[in-house]
Amino acid sequence: MALSHEELVARAAKVRLFIFDVDGVLTDGSLTYGAEGEQVKTFNVHDGLGIKLLQEAGIKTAIISARRTPIVLARAKDLGIEYVHQGGHDKLTPFKAMLEQIGITEEQVAFIGDDVVDLPILSRAGFAVSVPNGRPEVHARAHYITEAAGGRGAVREACEFVLRATGNYERVMAQFLA
């Protein structure tokens, strides 16, 4: 879905909640298992700071993931992500519950996903984002596709886009540029 830069900024400027998929977005999509069968995931530190900066700007953050793992809960806790739903391919039900709980509309949500299980939310989010390694069906419905790959800075790129669009980028970055 080709939108002008101005149209993308207008959509991103309305964001009050940013929801993240995990596998393929917050990670590169690889699943690594240890000798005892334990699962290991690698997260990007730059993405984490992007999420923290959104929170400093007053934008709520959430995770909705089809897979269930304690690793995601640990990462969410580390980043202060308030809303986390894991398990099951039905991502729409927790999405609607979050909107109701927070009291916002679909238009005020950014969502970043990469696979077909993300389509129900991507099709409704006011600012739908995907990653270059996302599926073609997802790309067709995304408003914005990051240059960076999932697990390699895509989340940070999308966070900074929203921060700029909402007029918060300079304020949240000032602490580092002083």
CSV table of N, CA and C in Angstrom, one decimal:
chain,number,residue,atom,x,y,z
A,1,MET,N,0.9,-1.2,0.0
A,1,MET,CA,0.0,0.0,0.0
A,1,MET,C,0.9,1.2,0.0
A,2,ALA,N,1.0,1.9,-1.1
A,2,ALA,CA,1.9,3.0,-1.3
A,2,ALA,C,1.2,4.3,-0.8
A,3,LEU,N,1.8,4.9,0.3
A,3,LEU,CA,1.3,6.1,0.8
A,3,LEU,C,2.4,7.2,0.7
A,4,SER,N,2.1,8.4,0.6
A,4,SER,CA,3.1,9.5,0.5
A,4,SER,C,3.7,9.6,2.0
A,5,HIS,N,4.8,10.3,2.0
A,5,HIS,CA,5.5,10.5,3.3
A,5,HIS,C,4.5,11.3,4.2
A,6,GLU,N,3.8,12.2,3.7
A,6,GLU,CA,2.9,13.0,4.5
A,6,GLU,C,1.8,12.2,5.0
A,7,GLU,N,1.3,11.2,4.2
A,7,GLU,CA,0.2,10.4,4.7
A,7,GLU,C,0.7,9.4,5.8
A,8,LEU,N,1.9,8.9,5.7
A,8,LEU,CA,2.5,8.1,6.7
A,8,LEU,C,2.7,8.8,8.0
A,9,VAL,N,3.2,10.1,7.9
A,9,VAL,CA,3.4,10.9,9.1
A,9,VAL,C,2.0,11.2,9.8
A,10,ALA,N,1.0,11.5,9.0
A,10,ALA,CA,-0.3,11.7,9.6
A,10,ALA,C,-0.9,10.5,10.3
A,11,ARG,N,-0.7,9.3,9.8
A,11,ARG,CA,-1.1,8.1,10.5
A,11,ARG,C,-0.3,7.9,11.7
A,12,ALA,N,1.0,8.0,11.6
A,12,ALA,CA,1.9,7.8,12.8
A,12,ALA,C,1.7,8.8,13.9
A,13,ALA,N,1.3,10.0,13.5
A,13,ALA,CA,1.1,11.1,14.5
A,13,ALA,C,-0.1,10.8,15.5
A,14,LYS,N,-0.9,9.9,15.1
A,14,LYS,CA,-2.1,9.5,15.9
A,14,LYS,C,-1.8,8.4,16.9
A,15,VAL,N,-0.6,7.8,16.9
A,15,VAL,CA,-0.3,6.6,17.6
A,15,VAL,C,-0.3,6.9,19.1
A,16,ARG,N,-1.0,6.1,19.9
A,16,ARG,CA,-1.0,6.2,21.4
A,16,ARG,C,-0.6,4.8,22.0
A,17,LEU,N,-0.6,3.8,21.1
A,17,LEU,CA,-0.2,2.4,21.5
A,17,LEU,C,0.6,1.8,20.4
A,18,PHE,N,1.7,1.3,20.7
A,18,PHE,CA,2.5,0.5,19.7
A,18,PHE,C,2.6,-0.9,20.1
A,19,ILE,N,2.1,-1.8,19.3
A,19,ILE,CA,2.1,-3.2,19.6
A,19,ILE,C,3.2,-3.9,18.7
A,20,PHE,N,3.9,-4.8,19.3
A,20,PHE,CA,5.0,-5.5,18.7
A,20,PHE,C,4.8,-7.0,18.6
A,21,ASP,N,5.0,-7.6,17.4
A,21,ASP,CA,5.1,-9.0,17.3
A,21,ASP,C,6.5,-9.4,17.8
A,22,VAL,N,6.8,-10.6,18.0
A,22,VAL,CA,8.1,-11.0,18.5
A,22,VAL,C,8.9,-11.7,17.5
A,23,ASP,N,8.6,-12.9,17.1
A,23,ASP,CA,9.5,-13.7,16.2
A,23,ASP,C,9.4,-13.1,14.8
A,24,GLY,N,10.6,-12.7,14.3
A,24,GLY,CA,10.7,-12.0,13.0
A,24,GLY,C,10.6,-10.5,13.1
A,25,VAL,N,10.3,-10.0,14.2
A,25,VAL,CA,10.2,-8.5,14.4
A,25,VAL,C,11.2,-8.1,15.5
A,26,LEU,N,10.9,-8.5,16.8
A,26,LEU,CA,11.8,-8.2,17.9
A,26,LEU,C,13.0,-9.1,17.8
A,27,THR,N,12.9,-10.2,17.1
A,27,THR,CA,14.0,-11.1,16.9
A,27,THR,C,14.1,-11.3,15.4
A,28,ASP,N,15.2,-12.0,14.9
A,28,ASP,CA,15.3,-12.2,13.5
A,28,ASP,C,14.5,-13.4,13.0
A,29,GLY,N,13.7,-14.0,13.9
A,29,GLY,CA,12.9,-15.1,13.5
A,29,GLY,C,13.5,-16.5,13.7
A,30,SER,N,14.7,-16.5,14.1
A,30,SER,CA,15.4,-17.8,14.4
A,30,SER,C,14.9,-18.4,15.7
A,31,LEU,N,14.8,-19.7,15.7
A,31,LEU,CA,14.5,-20.4,17.0
A,31,LEU,C,15.7,-21.2,17.3
A,32,THR,N,16.3,-20.9,18.5
A,32,THR,CA,17.5,-21.7,18.9
A,32,THR,C,17.1,-22.5,20.1
A,33,TYR,N,17.6,-23.7,20.1
A,33,TYR,CA,17.3,-24.6,21.3
A,33,TYR,C,18.6,-25.1,21.9
A,34,GLY,N,18.7,-25.0,23.2
A,34,GLY,CA,19.9,-25.5,23.9
A,34,GLY,C,19.8,-27.0,24.0
A,35,ALA,N,20.9,-27.6,24.6
A,35,ALA,CA,21.0,-29.1,24.7
A,35,ALA,C,19.9,-29.7,25.6
A,36,GLU,N,19.3,-28.9,26.5
A,36,GLU,CA,18.2,-29.4,27.3
A,36,GLU,C,16.8,-29.1,26.8
A,37,GLY,N,16.8,-28.6,25.5
A,37,GLY,CA,15.6,-28.2,24.9
A,37,GLY,C,15.1,-26.8,25.2
A,38,GLU,N,15.8,-26.1,26.0
A,38,GLU,CA,15.4,-24.7,26.3
A,38,GLU,C,15.6,-23.8,25.1
A,39,GLN,N,14.6,-22.9,25.0
A,39,GLN,CA,14.6,-22.0,23.8
A,39,GLN,C,15.4,-20.7,24.1
A,40,VAL,N,16.1,-20.2,23.2
A,40,VAL,CA,16.9,-19.0,23.3
A,40,VAL,C,16.5,-18.0,22.2
A,41,LYS,N,16.3,-16.8,22.6
A,41,LYS,CA,16.0,-15.7,21.6
A,41,LYS,C,17.0,-14.6,21.8
A,42,THR,N,17.3,-13.9,20.7
A,42,THR,CA,18.2,-12.8,20.7
A,42,THR,C,17.4,-11.6,20.3
A,43,PHE,N,17.5,-10.6,21.2
A,43,PHE,CA,16.9,-9.3,21.0
A,43,PHE,C,17.9,-8.2,20.8
A,44,ASN,N,17.5,-7.2,20.0
A,44,ASN,CA,18.4,-6.1,19.6
A,44,ASN,C,18.3,-5.0,20.7
A,45,VAL,N,19.4,-4.6,21.2
A,45,VAL,CA,19.4,-3.5,22.2
A,45,VAL,C,18.9,-2.2,21.7
A,46,HIS,N,19.2,-1.9,20.4
A,46,HIS,CA,18.7,-0.6,19.9
A,46,HIS,C,17.2,-0.6,19.8
A,47,ASP,N,16.6,-1.8,19.5
A,47,ASP,CA,15.1,-1.9,19.5
A,47,ASP,C,14.6,-1.6,20.9
A,48,GLY,N,15.3,-2.1,21.9
A,48,GLY,CA,14.8,-1.9,23.3
A,48,GLY,C,14.8,-0.5,23.7
A,49,LEU,N,15.9,0.2,23.3
A,49,LEU,CA,15.9,1.7,23.6
A,49,LEU,C,14.8,2.4,22.9
A,50,GLY,N,14.5,2.0,21.7
A,50,GLY,CA,13.4,2.7,20.9
A,50,GLY,C,12.1,2.5,21.7
A,51,ILE,N,11.9,1.3,22.2
A,51,ILE,CA,10.6,1.1,23.0
A,51,ILE,C,10.6,1.9,24.2
A,52,LYS,N,11.7,2.0,24.9
A,52,LYS,CA,11.8,2.9,26.1
A,52,LYS,C,11.5,4.3,25.8
A,53,LEU,N,12.0,4.8,24.6
A,53,LEU,CA,11.8,6.2,24.2
A,53,LEU,C,10.3,6.4,23.9
A,54,LEU,N,9.7,5.5,23.3
A,54,LEU,CA,8.2,5.6,23.1
A,54,LEU,C,7.5,5.8,24.4
A,55,GLN,N,7.9,5.0,25.4
A,55,GLN,CA,7.2,5.1,26.7
A,55,GLN,C,7.5,6.4,27.4
A,56,GLU,N,8.7,7.0,27.2
A,56,GLU,CA,9.0,8.3,27.8
A,56,GLU,C,8.2,9.4,27.1
A,57,ALA,N,7.8,9.1,25.9
A,57,ALA,CA,6.9,10.1,25.1
A,57,ALA,C,5.5,9.9,25.5
A,58,GLY,N,5.1,8.9,26.4
A,58,GLY,CA,3.8,8.7,26.8
A,58,GLY,C,3.0,7.7,25.9
A,59,ILE,N,3.7,7.1,25.0
A,59,ILE,CA,3.1,6.1,24.1
A,59,ILE,C,3.2,4.7,24.8
A,60,LYS,N,2.0,4.1,24.9
A,60,LYS,CA,2.0,2.8,25.6
A,60,LYS,C,2.5,1.7,24.6
A,61,THR,N,3.1,0.6,25.2
A,61,THR,CA,3.7,-0.4,24.4
A,61,THR,C,3.1,-1.8,24.8
A,62,ALA,N,3.1,-2.7,23.8
A,62,ALA,CA,2.5,-4.0,24.1
A,62,ALA,C,3.2,-5.0,23.2
A,63,ILE,N,3.0,-6.3,23.6
A,63,ILE,CA,3.5,-7.4,22.7
A,63,ILE,C,2.3,-8.3,22.6
A,64,ILE,N,2.1,-8.8,21.3
A,64,ILE,CA,1.1,-9.8,21.0
A,64,ILE,C,1.9,-10.8,20.2
A,65,SER,N,2.1,-12.0,20.7
A,65,SER,CA,2.9,-13.1,20.0
A,65,SER,C,2.1,-14.4,20.0
A,66,ALA,N,2.2,-15.1,18.9
A,66,ALA,CA,1.5,-16.4,18.7
A,66,ALA,C,2.2,-17.4,19.6
A,67,ARG,N,3.5,-17.3,19.7
A,67,ARG,CA,4.3,-18.3,20.5
A,67,ARG,C,4.3,-17.9,22.0
A,68,ARG,N,4.4,-18.9,22.9
A,68,ARG,CA,4.4,-18.6,24.3
A,68,ARG,C,5.8,-19.1,24.9
A,69,THR,N,6.5,-18.1,25.5
A,69,THR,CA,7.8,-18.4,26.1
A,69,THR,C,8.1,-17.5,27.2
A,70,PRO,N,8.7,-18.0,28.3
A,70,PRO,CA,9.0,-17.1,29.4
A,70,PRO,C,10.1,-16.0,29.0
A,71,ILE,N,10.8,-16.3,27.9
A,71,ILE,CA,11.8,-15.3,27.5
A,71,ILE,C,11.2,-14.0,27.1
A,72,VAL,N,10.0,-14.1,26.5
A,72,VAL,CA,9.3,-12.9,26.0
A,72,VAL,C,8.8,-12.1,27.3
A,73,LEU,N,8.3,-12.8,28.3
A,73,LEU,CA,7.9,-12.1,29.5
A,73,LEU,C,9.1,-11.5,30.2
A,74,ALA,N,10.2,-12.1,30.2
A,74,ALA,CA,11.4,-11.5,30.8
A,74,ALA,C,11.8,-10.2,30.0
A,75,ARG,N,11.8,-10.3,28.7
A,75,ARG,CA,12.2,-9.1,27.9
A,75,ARG,C,11.2,-8.0,28.1
A,76,ALA,N,9.9,-8.3,28.1
A,76,ALA,CA,8.8,-7.3,28.4
A,76,ALA,C,9.0,-6.7,29.7
A,77,LYS,N,9.3,-7.4,30.7
A,77,LYS,CA,9.5,-6.9,32.1
A,77,LYS,C,10.8,-6.0,32.1
A,78,ASP,N,11.8,-6.4,31.4
A,78,ASP,CA,13.0,-5.6,31.3
A,78,ASP,C,12.8,-4.3,30.7
A,79,LEU,N,11.9,-4.2,29.7
A,79,LEU,CA,11.6,-3.0,28.9
A,79,LEU,C,10.4,-2.2,29.5
A,80,GLY,N,9.7,-2.8,30.5
A,80,GLY,CA,8.6,-2.1,31.1
A,80,GLY,C,7.4,-2.1,30.2
A,81,ILE,N,7.3,-3.1,29.3
A,81,ILE,CA,6.1,-3.3,28.4
A,81,ILE,C,4.9,-3.8,29.3
A,82,GLU,N,3.9,-2.9,29.3
A,82,GLU,CA,2.8,-3.2,30.3
A,82,GLU,C,1.8,-4.3,29.8
A,83,TYR,N,1.6,-4.4,28.5
A,83,TYR,CA,0.6,-5.3,28.0
A,83,TYR,C,1.3,-6.4,27.2
A,84,VAL,N,1.1,-7.6,27.6
A,84,VAL,CA,1.7,-8.8,26.9
A,84,VAL,C,0.7,-9.9,26.8
A,85,HIS,N,0.5,-10.3,25.5
A,85,HIS,CA,-0.3,-11.5,25.3
A,85,HIS,C,0.5,-12.5,24.4
A,86,GLN,N,0.5,-13.7,24.9
A,86,GLN,CA,1.3,-14.8,24.2
A,86,GLN,C,0.4,-16.0,24.0
A,87,GLY,N,0.6,-16.7,23.0
A,87,GLY,CA,-0.1,-18.0,22.8
A,87,GLY,C,-1.3,-17.9,21.9
A,88,GLY,N,-1.3,-18.7,20.8
A,88,GLY,CA,-2.5,-18.7,19.9
A,88,GLY,C,-2.3,-17.8,18.7
A,89,HIS,N,-2.9,-18.3,17.6
A,89,HIS,CA,-2.8,-17.6,16.4
A,89,HIS,C,-3.9,-16.5,16.3
A,90,ASP,N,-4.9,-16.5,17.2
A,90,ASP,CA,-5.9,-15.4,17.3
A,90,ASP,C,-5.3,-14.2,18.0
A,91,LYS,N,-4.8,-13.3,17.2
A,91,LYS,CA,-4.2,-12.1,17.8
A,91,LYS,C,-5.3,-11.0,17.9
A,92,LEU,N,-6.4,-11.2,17.2
A,92,LEU,CA,-7.4,-10.1,17.1
A,92,LEU,C,-8.1,-9.9,18.5
A,93,THR,N,-8.4,-11.0,19.1
A,93,THR,CA,-9.1,-11.0,20.4
A,93,THR,C,-8.3,-10.2,21.5
A,94,PRO,N,-7.0,-10.5,21.7
A,94,PRO,CA,-6.3,-9.7,22.6
A,94,PRO,C,-6.1,-8.2,22.2
A,95,PHE,N,-6.0,-8.0,20.9
A,95,PHE,CA,-5.9,-6.7,20.3
A,95,PHE,C,-7.1,-5.8,20.7
A,96,LYS,N,-8.3,-6.4,20.5
A,96,LYS,CA,-9.5,-5.7,20.8
A,96,LYS,C,-9.6,-5.4,22.3
A,97,ALA,N,-9.2,-6.4,23.1
A,97,ALA,CA,-9.2,-6.3,24.6
A,97,ALA,C,-8.3,-5.2,25.0
A,98,MET,N,-7.1,-5.0,24.4
A,98,MET,CA,-6.2,-4.0,24.8
A,98,MET,C,-6.8,-2.6,24.5
A,99,LEU,N,-7.4,-2.5,23.3
A,99,LEU,CA,-8.0,-1.2,22.9
A,99,LEU,C,-9.1,-0.8,23.9
A,100,GLU,N,-9.9,-1.8,24.3
A,100,GLU,CA,-11.0,-1.5,25.2
A,100,GLU,C,-10.4,-1.1,26.6
A,101,GLN,N,-9.4,-1.9,27.1
A,101,GLN,CA,-8.8,-1.6,28.4
A,101,GLN,C,-8.1,-0.2,28.4
A,102,ILE,N,-7.5,0.2,27.3
A,102,ILE,CA,-6.8,1.5,27.3
A,102,ILE,C,-7.7,2.6,26.9
A,103,GLY,N,-8.7,2.3,26.2
A,103,GLY,CA,-9.7,3.3,25.8
A,103,GLY,C,-9.3,4.1,24.6
A,104,ILE,N,-8.7,3.4,23.6
A,104,ILE,CA,-8.3,4.0,22.3
A,104,ILE,C,-9.0,3.3,21.2
A,105,THR,N,-8.8,3.9,20.0
A,105,THR,CA,-9.4,3.3,18.7
A,105,THR,C,-8.3,2.7,17.9
A,106,GLU,N,-8.7,1.9,17.0
A,106,GLU,CA,-7.7,1.2,16.1
A,106,GLU,C,-6.8,2.2,15.4
A,107,GLU,N,-7.4,3.4,15.0
A,107,GLU,CA,-6.6,4.4,14.4
A,107,GLU,C,-5.5,4.9,15.2
A,108,GLN,N,-5.5,4.7,16.5
A,108,GLN,CA,-4.4,5.2,17.4
A,108,GLN,C,-3.4,4.1,17.7
A,109,VAL,N,-3.4,3.0,16.9
A,109,VAL,CA,-2.5,1.9,17.2
A,109,VAL,C,-1.5,1.8,16.0
A,110,ALA,N,-0.2,1.6,16.4
A,110,ALA,CA,0.8,1.1,15.5
A,110,ALA,C,1.0,-0.3,15.8
A,111,PHE,N,1.2,-1.1,14.8
A,111,PHE,CA,1.5,-2.6,14.9
A,111,PHE,C,2.5,-2.9,13.9
A,112,ILE,N,3.5,-3.7,14.4
A,112,ILE,CA,4.6,-4.2,13.5
A,112,ILE,C,4.6,-5.7,13.5
A,113,GLY,N,4.4,-6.3,12.4
A,113,GLY,CA,4.4,-7.7,12.2
A,113,GLY,C,5.0,-8.2,10.9
A,114,ASP,N,5.2,-9.5,10.8
A,114,ASP,CA,5.9,-10.0,9.6
A,114,ASP,C,5.2,-11.2,9.0
A,115,ASP,N,4.2,-11.8,9.6
A,115,ASP,CA,3.7,-13.1,9.0
A,115,ASP,C,2.2,-13.0,9.0
A,116,VAL,N,1.6,-14.0,8.3
A,116,VAL,CA,0.2,-14.0,8.0
A,116,VAL,C,-0.7,-14.0,9.3
A,117,VAL,N,-0.2,-14.5,10.4
A,117,VAL,CA,-1.0,-14.4,11.6
A,117,VAL,C,-1.1,-13.0,12.1
A,118,ASP,N,-0.4,-12.1,11.6
A,118,ASP,CA,-0.4,-10.7,12.0
A,118,ASP,C,-1.4,-9.9,11.2
A,119,LEU,N,-1.9,-10.5,10.1
A,119,LEU,CA,-2.8,-9.7,9.2
A,119,LEU,C,-4.1,-9.2,9.8
A,120,PRO,N,-4.8,-9.9,10.7
A,120,PRO,CA,-6.0,-9.3,11.3
A,120,PRO,C,-5.7,-7.9,12.0
A,121,ILE,N,-4.6,-7.8,12.7
A,121,ILE,CA,-4.2,-6.6,13.3
A,121,ILE,C,-3.7,-5.6,12.3
A,122,LEU,N,-2.8,-6.0,11.5
A,122,LEU,CA,-2.3,-5.1,10.4
A,122,LEU,C,-3.4,-4.4,9.6
A,123,SER,N,-4.4,-5.2,9.3
A,123,SER,CA,-5.5,-4.7,8.5
A,123,SER,C,-6.3,-3.6,9.2
A,124,ARG,N,-6.2,-3.5,10.6
A,124,ARG,CA,-7.0,-2.6,11.4
A,124,ARG,C,-6.2,-1.5,12.0
A,125,ALA,N,-4.9,-1.7,12.2
A,125,ALA,CA,-4.1,-0.7,12.8
A,125,ALA,C,-4.0,0.6,12.0
A,126,GLY,N,-4.0,1.7,12.7
A,126,GLY,CA,-3.9,3.0,12.0
A,126,GLY,C,-2.6,3.2,11.3
A,127,PHE,N,-1.5,2.6,11.9
A,127,PHE,CA,-0.2,2.7,11.4
A,127,PHE,C,0.4,1.3,11.4
A,128,ALA,N,0.3,0.6,10.2
A,128,ALA,CA,0.7,-0.8,10.1
A,128,ALA,C,2.1,-0.9,9.5
A,129,VAL,N,3.0,-1.6,10.2
A,129,VAL,CA,4.4,-1.6,9.8
A,129,VAL,C,4.8,-3.1,9.6
A,130,SER,N,5.7,-3.3,8.7
A,130,SER,CA,6.3,-4.6,8.5
A,130,SER,C,7.8,-4.4,8.3
A,131,VAL,N,8.4,-5.5,8.2
A,131,VAL,CA,9.9,-5.6,8.1
A,131,VAL,C,10.2,-6.2,6.7
A,132,PRO,N,11.4,-5.9,6.1
A,132,PRO,CA,11.7,-6.4,4.8
A,132,PRO,C,11.6,-7.9,4.7
A,133,ASN,N,11.9,-8.6,5.8
A,133,ASN,CA,11.8,-10.1,5.7
A,133,ASN,C,10.4,-10.6,6.0
A,134,GLY,N,9.4,-9.7,6.0
A,134,GLY,CA,8.0,-10.1,6.1
A,134,GLY,C,7.4,-10.8,4.9
A,135,ARG,N,6.3,-11.5,5.1
A,135,ARG,CA,5.7,-12.2,4.0
A,135,ARG,C,5.0,-11.2,3.0
A,136,PRO,N,4.9,-11.5,1.7
A,136,PRO,CA,4.3,-10.6,0.7
A,136,PRO,C,2.9,-10.2,1.1
A,137,GLU,N,2.1,-11.1,1.7
A,137,GLU,CA,0.7,-10.7,2.1
A,137,GLU,C,0.7,-9.6,3.1
A,138,VAL,N,1.8,-9.6,4.0
A,138,VAL,CA,1.9,-8.6,5.0
A,138,VAL,C,2.3,-7.3,4.4
A,139,HIS,N,3.3,-7.4,3.5
A,139,HIS,CA,3.8,-6.2,2.8
A,139,HIS,C,2.7,-5.5,2.1
A,140,ALA,N,1.8,-6.2,1.5
A,140,ALA,CA,0.7,-5.7,0.7
A,140,ALA,C,-0.3,-4.9,1.6
A,141,ARG,N,-0.3,-5.1,2.9
A,141,ARG,CA,-1.2,-4.4,3.8
A,141,ARG,C,-0.5,-3.4,4.7
A,142,ALA,N,0.8,-3.4,4.7
A,142,ALA,CA,1.5,-2.5,5.6
A,142,ALA,C,1.5,-1.1,5.0
A,143,HIS,N,1.5,-0.1,5.9
A,143,HIS,CA,1.6,1.3,5.4
A,143,HIS,C,3.1,1.6,5.3
A,144,TYR,N,3.9,1.0,6.1
A,144,TYR,CA,5.4,1.4,6.1
A,144,TYR,C,6.1,0.1,6.3
A,145,ILE,N,7.2,-0.1,5.5
A,145,ILE,CA,8.1,-1.2,5.6
A,145,ILE,C,9.5,-0.7,6.0
A,146,THR,N,10.0,-1.2,7.1
A,146,THR,CA,11.3,-0.6,7.5
A,146,THR,C,12.4,-1.0,6.6
A,147,GLU,N,13.5,-0.3,6.6
A,147,GLU,CA,14.7,-0.7,5.9
A,147,GLU,C,15.5,-1.7,6.6
A,148,ALA,N,15.5,-1.6,8.0
A,148,ALA,CA,16.2,-2.6,8.8
A,148,ALA,C,15.3,-3.9,8.9
A,149,ALA,N,16.0,-5.0,9.0
A,149,ALA,CA,15.3,-6.3,9.2
A,149,ALA,C,14.8,-6.5,10.6
A,150,GLY,N,13.9,-7.5,10.7
A,150,GLY,CA,13.5,-7.9,12.0
A,150,GLY,C,14.6,-8.4,12.9
A,151,GLY,N,14.7,-7.9,14.1
A,151,GLY,CA,15.7,-8.3,15.0
A,151,GLY,C,17.0,-7.6,14.8
A,152,ARG,N,17.0,-6.7,13.8
A,152,ARG,CA,18.2,-6.0,13.4
A,152,ARG,C,18.0,-4.4,13.3
A,153,GLY,N,17.1,-3.9,14.2
A,153,GLY,CA,16.9,-2.5,14.2
A,153,GLY,C,15.6,-2.0,13.6
A,154,ALA,N,14.8,-2.9,13.1
A,154,ALA,CA,13.5,-2.5,12.5
A,154,ALA,C,12.6,-1.8,13.5
A,155,VAL,N,12.5,-2.4,14.7
A,155,VAL,CA,11.7,-1.8,15.7
A,155,VAL,C,12.1,-0.4,16.1
A,156,ARG,N,13.4,-0.2,16.2
A,156,ARG,CA,14.0,1.1,16.5
A,156,ARG,C,13.6,2.1,15.4
A,157,GLU,N,13.7,1.7,14.2
A,157,GLU,CA,13.4,2.6,13.1
A,157,GLU,C,11.9,3.0,13.1
A,158,ALA,N,11.0,2.0,13.4
A,158,ALA,CA,9.6,2.3,13.4
A,158,ALA,C,9.3,3.2,14.6
A,159,CYS,N,9.9,3.0,15.8
A,159,CYS,CA,9.7,3.8,17.0
A,159,CYS,C,10.1,5.2,16.7
A,160,GLU,N,11.3,5.4,16.1
A,160,GLU,CA,11.7,6.8,15.8
A,160,GLU,C,10.8,7.5,14.8
A,161,PHE,N,10.3,6.7,13.8
A,161,PHE,CA,9.3,7.3,12.9
A,161,PHE,C,8.1,7.9,13.6
A,162,VAL,N,7.6,7.1,14.6
A,162,VAL,CA,6.4,7.5,15.4
A,162,VAL,C,6.8,8.7,16.3
A,163,LEU,N,8.0,8.6,16.9
A,163,LEU,CA,8.4,9.7,17.7
A,163,LEU,C,8.5,11.0,17.0
A,164,ARG,N,9.0,11.0,15.8
A,164,ARG,CA,9.1,12.2,14.9
A,164,ARG,C,7.7,12.7,14.5
A,165,ALA,N,6.9,11.7,14.1
A,165,ALA,CA,5.5,12.1,13.7
A,165,ALA,C,4.7,12.7,14.8
A,166,THR,N,4.9,12.2,16.0
A,166,THR,CA,4.1,12.7,17.2
A,166,THR,C,4.8,14.0,17.8
A,167,GLY,N,5.9,14.4,17.2
A,167,GLY,CA,6.6,15.6,17.7
A,167,GLY,C,7.4,15.4,19.0
A,168,ASN,N,7.7,14.1,19.3
A,168,ASN,CA,8.4,13.8,20.6
A,168,ASN,C,9.8,13.5,20.4
A,169,TYR,N,10.3,13.4,19.2
A,169,TYR,CA,11.7,12.9,19.0
A,169,TYR,C,12.7,13.8,19.7
A,170,GLU,N,12.7,15.1,19.4
A,170,GLU,CA,13.7,16.0,20.0
A,170,GLU,C,13.7,16.0,21.5
A,171,ARG,N,12.5,15.9,22.1
A,171,ARG,CA,12.3,16.0,23.5
A,171,ARG,C,12.9,14.7,24.2
A,172,VAL,N,12.6,13.5,23.7
A,172,VAL,CA,13.1,12.3,24.3
A,172,VAL,C,14.6,12.1,24.0
A,173,MET,N,15.1,12.7,22.9
A,173,MET,CA,16.5,12.5,22.6
A,173,MET,C,17.4,13.6,23.3
A,174,ALA,N,16.8,14.6,23.8
A,174,ALA,CA,17.6,15.7,24.4
A,174,ALA,C,18.4,15.2,25.6
A,175,GLN,N,18.0,14.2,26.3
A,175,GLN,CA,18.8,13.6,27.4
A,175,GLN,C,20.1,13.1,27.0
A,176,PHE,N,20.2,12.7,25.7
A,176,PHE,CA,21.4,12.1,25.2
A,176,PHE,C,22.3,13.1,24.5
A,177,LEU,N,21.7,14.2,24.1
A,177,LEU,CA,22.4,15.2,23.3
A,177,LEU,C,22.9,16.4,24.1
A,178,ALA,N,22.7,16.4,25.4
A,178,ALA,CA,23.0,17.5,26.2
A,178,ALA,C,24.5,17.7,26.5
